[in-house]
CSV table of C-alpha atoms in Angstrom, one decimal:
chain,number,residue,atom,x,y,z
A,1,GLU,CA,104.8,132.1,106.0
A,2,GLU,CA,103.2,129.1,107.7
A,3,GLN,CA,99.8,128.1,106.4
A,4,SER,CA,97.0,128.0,108.9
A,5,VAL,CA,96.4,124.4,110.2
A,6,GLY,CA,93.9,122.5,112.3
A,7,TYR,CA,93.8,119.2,114.1
A,8,LEU,CA,91.2,116.5,114.1
A,9,ALA,CA,91.6,113.2,116.0
A,10,GLY,CA,95.1,114.2,116.8
A,11,VAL,CA,96.0,114.6,113.1
A,12,LYS,CA,97.5,117.8,111.8
A,13,ILE,CA,95.7,119.1,108.8
A,14,ALA,CA,97.6,121.7,106.8
A,15,SER,CA,95.0,122.0,104.0
A,16,PRO,CA,92.3,124.7,104.8
A,17,GLN,CA,90.0,123.1,102.2
A,18,LEU,CA,90.3,119.7,103.7
A,19,PHE,CA,89.9,121.1,107.2
A,20,GLU,CA,86.7,122.9,106.2
A,21,ALA,CA,85.4,119.7,104.5
A,22,LEU,CA,85.9,117.8,107.7
A,23,ASP,CA,83.6,120.2,109.5
A,24,ALA,CA,84.7,119.2,112.9
A,25,HIS,CA,81.9,120.8,114.9
A,26,GLY,CA,78.2,119.9,115.1
A,27,HIS,CA,75.5,122.2,113.8
A,28,PRO,CA,71.9,122.8,114.9
A,29,LEU,CA,69.5,121.6,112.3
A,30,HIS,CA,65.8,122.5,111.9
A,31,ALA,CA,64.1,119.1,112.1
A,32,PRO,CA,61.3,120.0,109.6
A,33,SER,CA,64.0,120.6,107.0
A,34,LEU,CA,64.9,116.9,107.0
A,35,THR,CA,63.1,115.1,104.3
A,36,CYS,CA,64.8,111.7,104.8
A,37,GLY,CA,63.0,109.4,107.2
A,38,THR,CA,66.3,107.8,108.3
A,39,CYS,CA,67.7,111.3,109.1
A,40,ARG,CA,64.6,112.2,111.1
A,41,LEU,CA,64.9,109.0,113.1
A,42,ALA,CA,68.6,109.6,113.6
A,43,LEU,CA,67.9,113.0,114.9
A,44,GLU,CA,65.4,111.7,117.4
A,45,GLU,CA,67.5,108.8,118.5
A,46,GLY,CA,71.1,110.2,118.2
A,47,GLY,CA,71.9,107.9,115.2
A,48,PHE,CA,73.5,108.1,111.8
A,49,CYS,CA,72.1,108.1,108.3
A,50,ALA,CA,74.6,106.3,106.1
A,51,GLU,CA,72.9,107.5,102.8
A,52,HIS,CA,73.4,111.2,103.8
A,53,ARG,CA,76.6,110.7,105.8
A,54,MET,CA,75.0,112.6,108.7
A,55,GLY,CA,74.7,111.7,112.4
A,56,PHE,CA,73.2,113.4,115.4
A,57,VAL,CA,74.6,113.9,118.9
A,58,HIS,CA,72.7,115.9,121.5
A,59,GLY,CA,70.5,117.4,118.7
A,60,LEU,CA,73.5,118.6,116.7
A,61,ALA,CA,74.2,117.4,113.1
A,62,TYR,CA,77.7,116.0,112.3
A,63,LEU,CA,78.4,115.8,108.6
A,64,SER,CA,80.8,112.8,108.5
A,65,PRO,CA,81.2,109.4,110.1
A,66,LEU,CA,84.4,110.6,111.7
A,67,THR,CA,83.0,113.7,113.4
A,68,TYR,CA,79.9,111.9,114.4
A,69,GLN,CA,81.8,109.1,116.1
A,70,LEU,CA,84.2,111.6,117.8
A,71,ALA,CA,81.3,113.5,119.1
A,72,ARG,CA,79.8,110.3,120.6
A,73,ALA,CA,83.1,109.0,122.0
A,74,LYS,CA,83.8,109.5,125.7
A,75,LEU,CA,86.9,111.4,126.8
A,76,VAL,CA,89.1,109.4,129.1
A,77,ASP,CA,92.0,110.3,131.4
A,78,PRO,CA,95.1,108.7,129.9
A,79,ASP,CA,96.5,108.2,133.4
A,80,SER,CA,93.5,106.0,134.3
A,81,ILE,CA,94.3,103.5,131.5
A,82,THR,CA,96.4,100.6,132.9
A,83,CYS,CA,95.8,98.0,130.2
A,84,SER,CA,98.8,97.8,127.9
A,85,THR,CA,96.5,97.0,124.9
A,86,CYS,CA,94.3,100.0,125.6
A,87,ARG,CA,97.3,102.2,126.1
A,88,ALA,CA,98.9,101.1,122.8
A,89,ALA,CA,95.5,101.8,121.1
A,90,MET,CA,95.6,105.3,122.4
A,91,GLN,CA,98.8,106.0,120.4
A,92,THR,CA,96.8,105.9,117.1
A,93,ILE,CA,93.6,103.8,117.0
A,94,GLY,CA,92.9,100.3,118.2
A,95,TRP,CA,90.5,97.8,119.8
A,96,CYS,CA,91.0,96.0,123.1
A,97,ASP,CA,89.1,92.6,123.1
A,98,GLU,CA,89.7,92.1,126.8
A,99,HIS,CA,87.9,95.4,127.7
A,100,GLY,CA,85.6,95.6,124.7
A,101,VAL,CA,86.6,99.2,123.9
A,102,GLY,CA,88.0,101.0,121.0
A,103,MET,CA,90.4,103.9,121.5
A,104,LEU,CA,91.5,106.8,119.4
A,105,GLY,CA,93.8,109.0,121.4
A,106,GLU,CA,91.9,109.9,124.5
A,107,ARG,CA,88.5,109.0,123.1
A,108,ARG,CA,86.8,105.7,123.8
A,109,VAL,CA,84.0,103.9,122.1
A,110,ILE,CA,82.3,100.8,123.5
A,111,HIS,CA,80.5,99.2,120.6
A,112,LYS,CA,82.5,97.3,118.0
A,113,ALA,CA,80.3,98.7,115.1
A,114,ASP,CA,81.0,102.3,116.3
A,115,TYR,CA,84.7,101.4,116.5
A,116,GLU,CA,84.7,100.0,113.0
A,117,MET,CA,83.0,103.1,111.6
A,118,LEU,CA,85.5,105.3,113.5
A,119,ALA,CA,88.5,103.3,112.4
A,120,GLU,CA,87.5,103.4,108.7
A,121,ALA,CA,86.8,107.1,108.9
A,122,TYR,CA,90.2,107.6,110.6
A,123,ARG,CA,92.0,105.7,107.8
A,124,GLN,CA,90.2,107.9,105.3
A,125,LEU,CA,91.4,111.0,107.2
A,126,LEU,CA,95.0,109.8,107.1
A,127,ALA,CA,94.7,109.1,103.3
A,128,ALA,CA,93.1,112.5,102.7
A,129,VAL,CA,95.8,114.3,104.6
A,130,GLU,CA,98.4,112.6,102.5
A,131,LYS,CA,96.5,113.4,99.3
A,132,SER,CA,96.2,117.0,100.3
A,133,ALA,CA,99.8,117.5,99.4
A,134,GLU,CA,99.0,116.7,95.8
A,135,CYS,CA,95.4,118.1,95.5
A,136,GLU,CA,93.4,119.8,98.2
A,137,THR,CA,90.2,119.3,96.2
A,138,CYS,CA,90.7,115.6,95.9
A,139,ALA,CA,91.5,115.4,99.6
A,140,ALA,CA,88.3,117.2,100.5
A,141,ALA,CA,86.3,115.0,98.1
A,142,MET,CA,87.8,111.9,99.7
A,143,VAL,CA,86.2,112.7,103.1
A,144,ALA,CA,82.9,114.0,101.8
A,145,ASP,CA,82.2,111.4,99.1
A,146,GLY,CA,82.5,114.2,96.6
A,147,TYR,CA,84.0,115.1,93.3
A,148,CYS,CA,87.3,116.8,92.2
A,149,PRO,CA,86.6,118.7,89.0
A,150,GLU,CA,90.2,119.3,88.3
A,151,HIS,CA,91.0,115.6,88.1
A,152,ARG,CA,87.5,114.5,87.2
A,153,ILE,CA,87.4,111.9,90.0
A,154,HIS,CA,84.4,110.9,92.1
A,155,TYR,CA,85.2,109.6,95.6
A,156,SER,CA,83.2,107.2,97.8
A,157,GLY,CA,84.3,105.8,101.1
A,158,GLY,CA,87.6,107.7,100.7
A,159,ARG,CA,88.5,105.9,97.4
A,160,ALA,CA,88.3,106.9,93.8
A,161,LYS,CA,85.2,105.4,92.1
A,162,ALA,CA,85.6,103.6,88.8
A,163,PRO,CA,84.2,105.7,85.9
């Protein structure tokens, strides 16, 4: 029997635990419940709080750098892309210096800092998908800066932290 799967950023995710940890959709959040000043400002301005790994787009909370950047990225029509560098970037992820855009599939970002955040989060996603074949809890912890109690490993930035 085939396990239920999901896709995020064009990547197949066979682990239900990892897919749930990625939390691909934004959530409404009651502003008074935010105690962090940076989170409150991010909610008002559509920004990101690095400490709490939470960003806001159109008033919705996204609980990872990946989902935050995907929500902010603009969808583009692949047929409208004529630049060979941009088209190549669409196959996975990449930056085009000539046009000053980053591409991930059919999504485009226009600020280099946003692209760098997206690219790092995408690399973490790919590593977590690979890890999910060994341990789903480790994989989920990788994308959530969490902990795997089975292996007693803390993760930060998609990597195991030294004890």
